[in-house]
Tab-separated table of C-alpha atoms in Angstrom:
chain	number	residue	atom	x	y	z
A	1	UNK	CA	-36.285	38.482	-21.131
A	2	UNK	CA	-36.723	38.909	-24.930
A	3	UNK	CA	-33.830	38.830	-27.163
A	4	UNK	CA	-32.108	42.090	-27.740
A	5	UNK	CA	-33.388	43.952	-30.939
A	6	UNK	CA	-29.367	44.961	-31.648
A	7	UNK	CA	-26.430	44.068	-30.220
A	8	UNK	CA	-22.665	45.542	-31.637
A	9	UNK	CA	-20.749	43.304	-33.719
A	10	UNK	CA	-16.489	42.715	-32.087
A	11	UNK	CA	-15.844	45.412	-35.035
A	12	UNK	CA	-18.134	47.478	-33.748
A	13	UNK	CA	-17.314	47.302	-30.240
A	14	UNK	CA	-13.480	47.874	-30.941
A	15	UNK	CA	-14.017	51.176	-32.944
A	16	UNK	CA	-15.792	52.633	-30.943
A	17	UNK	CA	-15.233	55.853	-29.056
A	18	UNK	CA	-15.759	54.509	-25.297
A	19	UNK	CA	-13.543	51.748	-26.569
A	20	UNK	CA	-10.819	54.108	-27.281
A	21	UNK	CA	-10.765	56.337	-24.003
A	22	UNK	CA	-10.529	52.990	-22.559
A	23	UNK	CA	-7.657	51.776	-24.656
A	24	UNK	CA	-5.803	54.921	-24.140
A	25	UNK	CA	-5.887	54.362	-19.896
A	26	UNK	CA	-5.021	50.714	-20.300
A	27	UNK	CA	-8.610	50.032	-19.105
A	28	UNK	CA	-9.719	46.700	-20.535
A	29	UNK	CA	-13.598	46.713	-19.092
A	30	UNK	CA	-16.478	48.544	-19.270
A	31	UNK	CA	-17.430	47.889	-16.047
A	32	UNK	CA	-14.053	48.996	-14.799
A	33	UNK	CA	-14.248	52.010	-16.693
A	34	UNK	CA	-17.847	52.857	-15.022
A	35	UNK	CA	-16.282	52.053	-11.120
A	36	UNK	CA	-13.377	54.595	-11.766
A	37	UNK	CA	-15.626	57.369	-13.307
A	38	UNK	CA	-17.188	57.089	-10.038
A	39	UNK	CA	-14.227	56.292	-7.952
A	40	UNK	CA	-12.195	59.168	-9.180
A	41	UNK	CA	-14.953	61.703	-11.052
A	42	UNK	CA	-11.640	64.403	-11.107
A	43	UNK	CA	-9.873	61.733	-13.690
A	44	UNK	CA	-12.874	60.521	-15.515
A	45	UNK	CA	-13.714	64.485	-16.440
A	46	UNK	CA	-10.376	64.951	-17.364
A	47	UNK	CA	-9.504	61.681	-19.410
A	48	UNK	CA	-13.037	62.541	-21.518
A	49	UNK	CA	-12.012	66.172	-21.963
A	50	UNK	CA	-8.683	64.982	-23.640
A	51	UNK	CA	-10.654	62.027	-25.515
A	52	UNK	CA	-13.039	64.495	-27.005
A	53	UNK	CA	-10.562	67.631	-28.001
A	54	UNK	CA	-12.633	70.401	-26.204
A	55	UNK	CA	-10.689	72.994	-26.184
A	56	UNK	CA	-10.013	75.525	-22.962
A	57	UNK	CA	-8.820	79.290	-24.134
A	58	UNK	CA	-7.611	79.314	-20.684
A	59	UNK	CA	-6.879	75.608	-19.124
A	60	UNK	CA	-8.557	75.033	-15.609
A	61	UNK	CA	-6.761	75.051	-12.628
A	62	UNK	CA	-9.162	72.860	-10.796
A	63	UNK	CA	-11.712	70.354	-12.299
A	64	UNK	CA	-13.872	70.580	-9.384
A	65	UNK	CA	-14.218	72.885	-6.307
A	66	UNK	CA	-17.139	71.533	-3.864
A	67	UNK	CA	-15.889	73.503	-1.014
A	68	UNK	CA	-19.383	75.408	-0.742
A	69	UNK	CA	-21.150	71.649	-0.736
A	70	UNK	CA	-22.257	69.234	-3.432
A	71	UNK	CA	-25.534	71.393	-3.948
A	72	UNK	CA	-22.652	74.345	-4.894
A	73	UNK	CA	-19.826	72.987	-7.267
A	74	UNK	CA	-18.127	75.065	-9.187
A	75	UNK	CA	-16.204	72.958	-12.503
A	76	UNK	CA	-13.373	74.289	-14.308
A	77	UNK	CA	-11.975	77.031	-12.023
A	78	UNK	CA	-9.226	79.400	-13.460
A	79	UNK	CA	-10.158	78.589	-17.098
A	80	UNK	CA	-11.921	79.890	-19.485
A	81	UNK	CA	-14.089	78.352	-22.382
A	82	UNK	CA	-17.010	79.444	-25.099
A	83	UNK	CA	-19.341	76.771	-26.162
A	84	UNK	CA	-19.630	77.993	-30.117
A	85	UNK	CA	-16.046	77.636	-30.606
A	86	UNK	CA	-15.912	74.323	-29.184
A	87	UNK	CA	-19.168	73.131	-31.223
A	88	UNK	CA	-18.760	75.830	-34.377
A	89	UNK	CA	-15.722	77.471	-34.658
A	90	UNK	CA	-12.780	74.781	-34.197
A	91	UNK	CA	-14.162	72.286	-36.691
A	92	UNK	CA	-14.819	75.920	-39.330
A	93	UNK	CA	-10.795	75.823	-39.221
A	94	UNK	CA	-10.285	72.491	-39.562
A	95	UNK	CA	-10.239	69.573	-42.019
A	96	UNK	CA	-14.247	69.644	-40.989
A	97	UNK	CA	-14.981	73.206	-42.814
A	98	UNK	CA	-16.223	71.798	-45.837
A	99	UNK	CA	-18.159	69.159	-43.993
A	100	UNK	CA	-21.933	69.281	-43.626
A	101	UNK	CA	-23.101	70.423	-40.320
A	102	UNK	CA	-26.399	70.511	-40.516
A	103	UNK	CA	-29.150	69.199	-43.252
A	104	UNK	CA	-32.536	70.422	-43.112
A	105	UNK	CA	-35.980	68.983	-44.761
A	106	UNK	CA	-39.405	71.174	-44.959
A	107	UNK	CA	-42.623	69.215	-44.553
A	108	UNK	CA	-42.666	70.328	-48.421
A	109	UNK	CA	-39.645	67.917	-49.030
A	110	UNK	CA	-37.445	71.293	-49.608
A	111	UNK	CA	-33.520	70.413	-48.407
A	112	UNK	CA	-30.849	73.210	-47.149
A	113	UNK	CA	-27.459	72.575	-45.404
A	114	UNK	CA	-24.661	74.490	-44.232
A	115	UNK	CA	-21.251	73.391	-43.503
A	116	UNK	CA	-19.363	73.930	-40.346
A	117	UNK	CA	-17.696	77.118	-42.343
A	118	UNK	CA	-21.134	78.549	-43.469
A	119	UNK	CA	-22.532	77.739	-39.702
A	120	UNK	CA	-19.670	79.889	-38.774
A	121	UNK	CA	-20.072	82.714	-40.967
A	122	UNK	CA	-24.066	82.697	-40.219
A	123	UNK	CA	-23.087	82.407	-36.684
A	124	UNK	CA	-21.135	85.308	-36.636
A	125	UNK	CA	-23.435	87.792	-39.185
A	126	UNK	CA	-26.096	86.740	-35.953
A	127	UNK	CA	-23.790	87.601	-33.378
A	128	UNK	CA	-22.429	90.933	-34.128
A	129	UNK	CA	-25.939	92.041	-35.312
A	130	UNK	CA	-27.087	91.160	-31.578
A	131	UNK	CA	-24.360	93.262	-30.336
A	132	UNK	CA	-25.105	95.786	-32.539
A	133	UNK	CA	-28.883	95.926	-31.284
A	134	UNK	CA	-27.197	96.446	-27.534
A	135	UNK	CA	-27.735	92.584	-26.407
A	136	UNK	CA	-24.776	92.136	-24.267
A	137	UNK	CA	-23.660	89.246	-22.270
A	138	UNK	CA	-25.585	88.272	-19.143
A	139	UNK	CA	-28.509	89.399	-21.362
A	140	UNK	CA	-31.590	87.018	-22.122
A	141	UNK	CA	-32.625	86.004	-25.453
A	142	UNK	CA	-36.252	84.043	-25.922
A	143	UNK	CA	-35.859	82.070	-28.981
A	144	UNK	CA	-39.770	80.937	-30.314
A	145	UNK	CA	-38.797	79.357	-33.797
A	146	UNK	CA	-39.671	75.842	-35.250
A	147	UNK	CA	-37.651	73.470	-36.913
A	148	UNK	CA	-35.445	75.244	-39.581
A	149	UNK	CA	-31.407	76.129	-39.963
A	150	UNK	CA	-31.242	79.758	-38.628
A	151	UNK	CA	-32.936	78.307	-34.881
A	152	UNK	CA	-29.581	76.682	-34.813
A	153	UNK	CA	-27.797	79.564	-35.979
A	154	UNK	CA	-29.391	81.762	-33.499
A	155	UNK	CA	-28.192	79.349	-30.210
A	156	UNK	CA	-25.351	79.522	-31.025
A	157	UNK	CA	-24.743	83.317	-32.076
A	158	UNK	CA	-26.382	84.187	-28.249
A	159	UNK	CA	-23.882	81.673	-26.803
A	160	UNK	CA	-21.312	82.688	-28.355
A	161	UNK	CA	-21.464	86.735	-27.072
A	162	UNK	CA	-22.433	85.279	-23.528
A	163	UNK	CA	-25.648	85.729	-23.477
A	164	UNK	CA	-28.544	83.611	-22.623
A	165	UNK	CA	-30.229	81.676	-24.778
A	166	UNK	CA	-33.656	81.063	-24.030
A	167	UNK	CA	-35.525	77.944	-25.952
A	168	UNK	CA	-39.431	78.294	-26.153
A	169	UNK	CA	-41.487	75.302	-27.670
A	170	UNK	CA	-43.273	76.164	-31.133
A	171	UNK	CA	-46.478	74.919	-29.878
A	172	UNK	CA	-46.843	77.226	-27.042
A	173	UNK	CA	-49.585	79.660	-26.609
A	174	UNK	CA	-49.144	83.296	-25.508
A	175	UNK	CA	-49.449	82.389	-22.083
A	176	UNK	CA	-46.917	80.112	-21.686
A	177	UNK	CA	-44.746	82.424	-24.010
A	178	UNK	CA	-44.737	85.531	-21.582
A	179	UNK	CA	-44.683	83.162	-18.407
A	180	UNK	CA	-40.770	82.413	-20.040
A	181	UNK	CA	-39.866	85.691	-20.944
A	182	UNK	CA	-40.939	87.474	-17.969
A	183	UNK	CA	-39.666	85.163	-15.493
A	184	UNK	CA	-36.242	85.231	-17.229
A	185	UNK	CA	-36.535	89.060	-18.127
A	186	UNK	CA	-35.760	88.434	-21.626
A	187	UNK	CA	-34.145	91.771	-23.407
A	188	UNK	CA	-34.778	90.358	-26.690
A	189	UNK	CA	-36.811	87.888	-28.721
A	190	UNK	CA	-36.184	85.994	-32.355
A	191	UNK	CA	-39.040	84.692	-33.858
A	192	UNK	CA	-40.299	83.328	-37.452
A	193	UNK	CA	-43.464	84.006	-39.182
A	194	UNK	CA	-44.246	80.538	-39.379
A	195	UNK	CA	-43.723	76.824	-40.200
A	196	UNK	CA	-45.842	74.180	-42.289
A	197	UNK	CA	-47.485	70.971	-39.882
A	198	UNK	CA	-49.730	68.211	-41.706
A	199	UNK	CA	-49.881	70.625	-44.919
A	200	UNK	CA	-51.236	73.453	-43.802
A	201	UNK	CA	-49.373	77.196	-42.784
A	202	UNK	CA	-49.125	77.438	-38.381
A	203	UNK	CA	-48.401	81.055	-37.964
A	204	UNK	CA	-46.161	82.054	-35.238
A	205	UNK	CA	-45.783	86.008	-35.674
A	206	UNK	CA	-49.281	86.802	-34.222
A	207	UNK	CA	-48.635	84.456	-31.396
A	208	UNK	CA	-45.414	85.976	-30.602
A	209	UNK	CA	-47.057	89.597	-30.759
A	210	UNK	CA	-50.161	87.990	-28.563
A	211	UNK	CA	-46.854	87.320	-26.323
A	212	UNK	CA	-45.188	90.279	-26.143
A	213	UNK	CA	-48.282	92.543	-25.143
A	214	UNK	CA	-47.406	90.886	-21.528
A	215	UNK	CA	-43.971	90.793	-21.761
A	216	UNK	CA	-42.603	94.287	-20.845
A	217	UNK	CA	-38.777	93.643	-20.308
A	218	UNK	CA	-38.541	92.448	-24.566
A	219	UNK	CA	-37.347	95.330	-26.214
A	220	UNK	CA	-36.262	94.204	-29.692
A	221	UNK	CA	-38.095	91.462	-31.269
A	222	UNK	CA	-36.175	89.695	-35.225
A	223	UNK	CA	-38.308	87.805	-37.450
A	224	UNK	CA	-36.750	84.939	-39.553
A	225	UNK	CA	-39.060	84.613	-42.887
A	226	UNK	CA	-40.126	80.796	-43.666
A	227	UNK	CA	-43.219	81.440	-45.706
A	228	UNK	CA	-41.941	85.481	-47.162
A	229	UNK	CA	-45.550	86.536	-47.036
A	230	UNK	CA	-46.773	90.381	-46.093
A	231	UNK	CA	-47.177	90.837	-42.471
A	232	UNK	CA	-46.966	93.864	-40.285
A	233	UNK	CA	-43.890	94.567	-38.203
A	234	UNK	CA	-43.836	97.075	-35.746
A	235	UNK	CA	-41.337	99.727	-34.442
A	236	UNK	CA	-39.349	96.698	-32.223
A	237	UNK	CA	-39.708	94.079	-34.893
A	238	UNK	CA	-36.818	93.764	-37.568
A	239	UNK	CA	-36.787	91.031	-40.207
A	240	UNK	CA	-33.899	88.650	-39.718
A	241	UNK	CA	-31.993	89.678	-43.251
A	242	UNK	CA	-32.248	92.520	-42.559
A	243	UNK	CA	-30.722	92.725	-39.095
A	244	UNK	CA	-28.054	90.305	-39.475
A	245	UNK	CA	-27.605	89.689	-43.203
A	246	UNK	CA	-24.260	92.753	-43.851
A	247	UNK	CA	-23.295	92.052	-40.625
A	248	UNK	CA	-19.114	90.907	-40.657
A	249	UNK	CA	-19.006	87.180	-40.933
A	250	UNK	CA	-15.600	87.453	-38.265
A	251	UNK	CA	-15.816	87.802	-34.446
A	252	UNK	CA	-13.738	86.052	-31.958
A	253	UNK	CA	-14.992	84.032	-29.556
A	254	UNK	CA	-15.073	85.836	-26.024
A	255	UNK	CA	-13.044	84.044	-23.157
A	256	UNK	CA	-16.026	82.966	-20.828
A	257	UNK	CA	-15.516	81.393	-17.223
A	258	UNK	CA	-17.094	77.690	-17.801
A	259	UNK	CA	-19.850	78.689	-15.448
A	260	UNK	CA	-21.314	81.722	-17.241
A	261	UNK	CA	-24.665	80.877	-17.890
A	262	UNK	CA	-25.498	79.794	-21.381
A	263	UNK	CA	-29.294	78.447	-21.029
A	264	UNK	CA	-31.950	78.804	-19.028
A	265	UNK	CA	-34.263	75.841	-19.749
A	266	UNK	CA	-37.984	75.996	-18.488
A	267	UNK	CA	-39.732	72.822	-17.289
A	268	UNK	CA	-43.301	71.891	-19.177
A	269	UNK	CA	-45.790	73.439	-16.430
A	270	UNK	CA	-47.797	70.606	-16.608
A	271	UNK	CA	-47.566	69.762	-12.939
A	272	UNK	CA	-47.249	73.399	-11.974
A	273	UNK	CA	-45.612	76.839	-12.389
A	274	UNK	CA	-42.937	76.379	-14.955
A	275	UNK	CA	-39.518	76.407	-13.770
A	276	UNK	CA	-35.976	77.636	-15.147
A	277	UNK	CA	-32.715	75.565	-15.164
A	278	UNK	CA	-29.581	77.367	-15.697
A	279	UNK	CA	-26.950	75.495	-17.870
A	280	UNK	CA	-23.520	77.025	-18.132
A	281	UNK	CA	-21.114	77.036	-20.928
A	282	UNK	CA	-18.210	74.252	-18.884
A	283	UNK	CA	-21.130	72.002	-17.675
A	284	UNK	CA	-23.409	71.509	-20.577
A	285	UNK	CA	-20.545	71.228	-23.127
A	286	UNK	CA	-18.610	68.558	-21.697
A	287	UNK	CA	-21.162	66.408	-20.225
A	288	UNK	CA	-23.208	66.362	-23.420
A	289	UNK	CA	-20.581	65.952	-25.870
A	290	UNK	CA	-19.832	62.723	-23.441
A	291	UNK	CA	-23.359	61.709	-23.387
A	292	UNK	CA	-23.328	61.974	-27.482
A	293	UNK	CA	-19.774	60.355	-28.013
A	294	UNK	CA	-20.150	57.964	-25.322
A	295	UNK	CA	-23.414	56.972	-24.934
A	296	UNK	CA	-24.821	57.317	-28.764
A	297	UNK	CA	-21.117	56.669	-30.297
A	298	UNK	CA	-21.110	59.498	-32.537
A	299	UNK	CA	-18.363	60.209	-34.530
A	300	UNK	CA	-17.497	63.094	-36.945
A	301	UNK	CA	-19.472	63.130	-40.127
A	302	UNK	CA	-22.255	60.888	-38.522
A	303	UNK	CA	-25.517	61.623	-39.379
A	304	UNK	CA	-27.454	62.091	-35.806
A	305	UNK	CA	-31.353	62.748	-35.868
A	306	UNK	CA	-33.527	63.604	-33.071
A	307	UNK	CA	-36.998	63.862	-33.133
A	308	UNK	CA	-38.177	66.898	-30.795
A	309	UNK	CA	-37.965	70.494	-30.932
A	310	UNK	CA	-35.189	73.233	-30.746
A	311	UNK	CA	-37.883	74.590	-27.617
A	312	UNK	CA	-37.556	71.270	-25.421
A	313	UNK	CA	-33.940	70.591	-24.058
A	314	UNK	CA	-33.344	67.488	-26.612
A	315	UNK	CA	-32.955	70.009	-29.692
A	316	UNK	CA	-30.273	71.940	-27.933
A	317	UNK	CA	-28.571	68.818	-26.606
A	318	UNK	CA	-28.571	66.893	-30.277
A	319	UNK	CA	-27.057	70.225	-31.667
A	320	UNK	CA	-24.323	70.860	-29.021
A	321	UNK	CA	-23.327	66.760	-28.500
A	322	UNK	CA	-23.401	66.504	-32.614
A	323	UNK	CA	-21.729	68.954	-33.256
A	324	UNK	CA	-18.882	69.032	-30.401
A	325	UNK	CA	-18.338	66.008	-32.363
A	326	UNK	CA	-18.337	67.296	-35.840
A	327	UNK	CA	-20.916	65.198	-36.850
A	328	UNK	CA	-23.961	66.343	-38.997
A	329	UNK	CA	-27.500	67.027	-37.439
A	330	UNK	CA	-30.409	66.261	-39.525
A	331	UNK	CA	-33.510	68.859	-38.904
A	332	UNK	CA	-36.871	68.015	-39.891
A	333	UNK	CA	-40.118	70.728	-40.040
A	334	UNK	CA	-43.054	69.182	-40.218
A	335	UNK	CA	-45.008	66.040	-38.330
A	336	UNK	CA	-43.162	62.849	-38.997
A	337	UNK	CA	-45.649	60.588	-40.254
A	338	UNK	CA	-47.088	63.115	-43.075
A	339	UNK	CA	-47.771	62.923	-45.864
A	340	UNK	CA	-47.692	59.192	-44.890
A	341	UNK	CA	-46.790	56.890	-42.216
A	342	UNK	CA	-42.915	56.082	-43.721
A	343	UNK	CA	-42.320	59.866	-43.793
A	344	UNK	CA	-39.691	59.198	-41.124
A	345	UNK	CA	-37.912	56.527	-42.035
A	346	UNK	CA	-38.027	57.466	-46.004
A	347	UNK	CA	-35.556	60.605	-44.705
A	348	UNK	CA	-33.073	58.447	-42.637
A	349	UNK	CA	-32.578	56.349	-45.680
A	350	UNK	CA	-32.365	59.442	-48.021
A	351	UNK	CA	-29.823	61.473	-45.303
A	352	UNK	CA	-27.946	59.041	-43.714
């Protein structure tokens, strides 16, 4: 076997955040750690719960009731929990408010960011708009956008009223498009006009509206503008400023039993009809914030960067583990290796 390519220094090791839910249950190895998460799974859920600060409106009175069979669990029962305040609103009122939550580059080398207490505020504008447009919880919301801040904003405003947030990949095609929304009976759809790729303008308006003409259950349809140029809307279509933008910036987070669904993420098709996973607000929380913390030992204020797209599962996972830990997520628009080869690496040495 070849040497490894990187391997943690001792300081490393001991500041790290596995290393501390290990050093506060007198566990002194790993491997020790990994037989009792799957010797006791009730304790390990628990203990990384506490480690991580997520935060239960209502604490659970179980962890785990498997009393309808392991194909049937039900996590959390008796509490009550909303995925936006645990990765949005909890860090907007603390000592994290001012600190950058996400950092976005165009292809065009154009940066935004927001901090957790303008994610927040956007968050919110987006929220109450899509209650005021009659999308309630329970209700799906198709989200076809590419890489840019308000895709972010918009996962987590449908989250947060208990609806159900819907990624679609930018690349798709009408077909594919529909397939999603019809399948999952989406109510509602939020869309941008386009994005820049390899220099040149990929518009994503006339796709979505090549969509929608076989997509009957969509009845209101927002536009987020990236390029600002003159296209048509029709009688569904609103732009995004002007649905959400005098919206009030305050809403409390709803109370939501862990398992209320919070995704439903479609499979590729490639090997056949595409199919939908439902993620609720409990599960995918706490298991990706572990992954995130764990696994990629993220810490608040870390810079974490993901290659994908907000339509595959990756972009919602880097968002939700990132920020669950108050770190920053870096977004990027356009194909990494353009204008030139470095384009990737020149932006983790300018945003890291």
């Amino acid at each position: 076997m070849s040497d490894f390519i990187w391997e943690p220094t001792p300081d490393y090791v001991d500041n790290a955040n596995v290393t501390r839910l290990m050093r506060r249950h007198g566990i002194d190895d790993f491997r020790a750690l990994v037989r009792k998460s799957c010797d006791d799974i009730e304790w390990f859920w628990s203990a990384a719960i506490e480690d991580l600060g997520i935060e239960f409106s209502t604490p659970y009175e179980r962890l785990l009731d498997d009393s309808d069979g392991p194909q049937w669990p039900k996590w959390f029962t008796g509490g009550t929990i909303n995925l936006t305040y645990n990765c949005v609103d909890r860090h907007a009122l603390s000592n994290l408010s001012d600190s950058t939550a996400l950092v976005w580059e165009g292809e065009d080398g154009d940066v935004q960011s927001l901090t957790y207490a303008e994610l927040a505020r956007d968050v919110n504008r987006v929220a109450n708009g899509l209650l005021a447009a009659g999308i309630a919880k329970g209700d799906t919301v198709g989200v076809f956008m590419p890489m840019m801040l308000e895709a972010v904003v918009a996962l987590y405003a449908i989250a947060k009223i208990g609806a159900i947030y819907l990624p679609i990949f930018s690349g798709f095609g009408p077909p594919a498009i529909s397939a999603r929304l019809n399948d999952s009976k989406a109510k509602a759809l939020i869309t941008a006009d386009g994005f820049y790729r390899r220099g040149s303008k990929v518009d994503m308006k006339s796709v979505a509206d090549a969509a929608l003409e076989d997509s009957p259950s969509v009845e209101s349809v927002f536009v987020c503008a990236r390029f600002g140029d003159d296209i048509t809307l029709n009688d569904r279509d609103r732009w995004w400023d002007d649905a959400f933008g005098t919206e009030s910036d305050a809403l409390d987070a709803p109370h939501l039993d862990p398992e209320t669904p919070f995704m439903i993420a479609y499979t590729s098709g490639t090997t056949g009809r595409p199919k939908g996973s439902v993620h609720v607000h409990g599960g995918f929380l706490v298991k990706i914030a572990a992954e995130v913390a764990y696994q990629l030992d993220v810490k608040p204020r870390d810079v974490l960067y993901w290659v994908t797209d907000m339509g595959w599962i990756m972009g919602p996972l880097e968002m939700i583990g990132g920020h669950a830990g108050g770190a920053t997520v870096f977004m990027y628009e356009g194909a990494p290796n353009y204008p030139e080869v470095d384009r990737l690496w020149s932006m983790v040495a300018a945003h890291r």
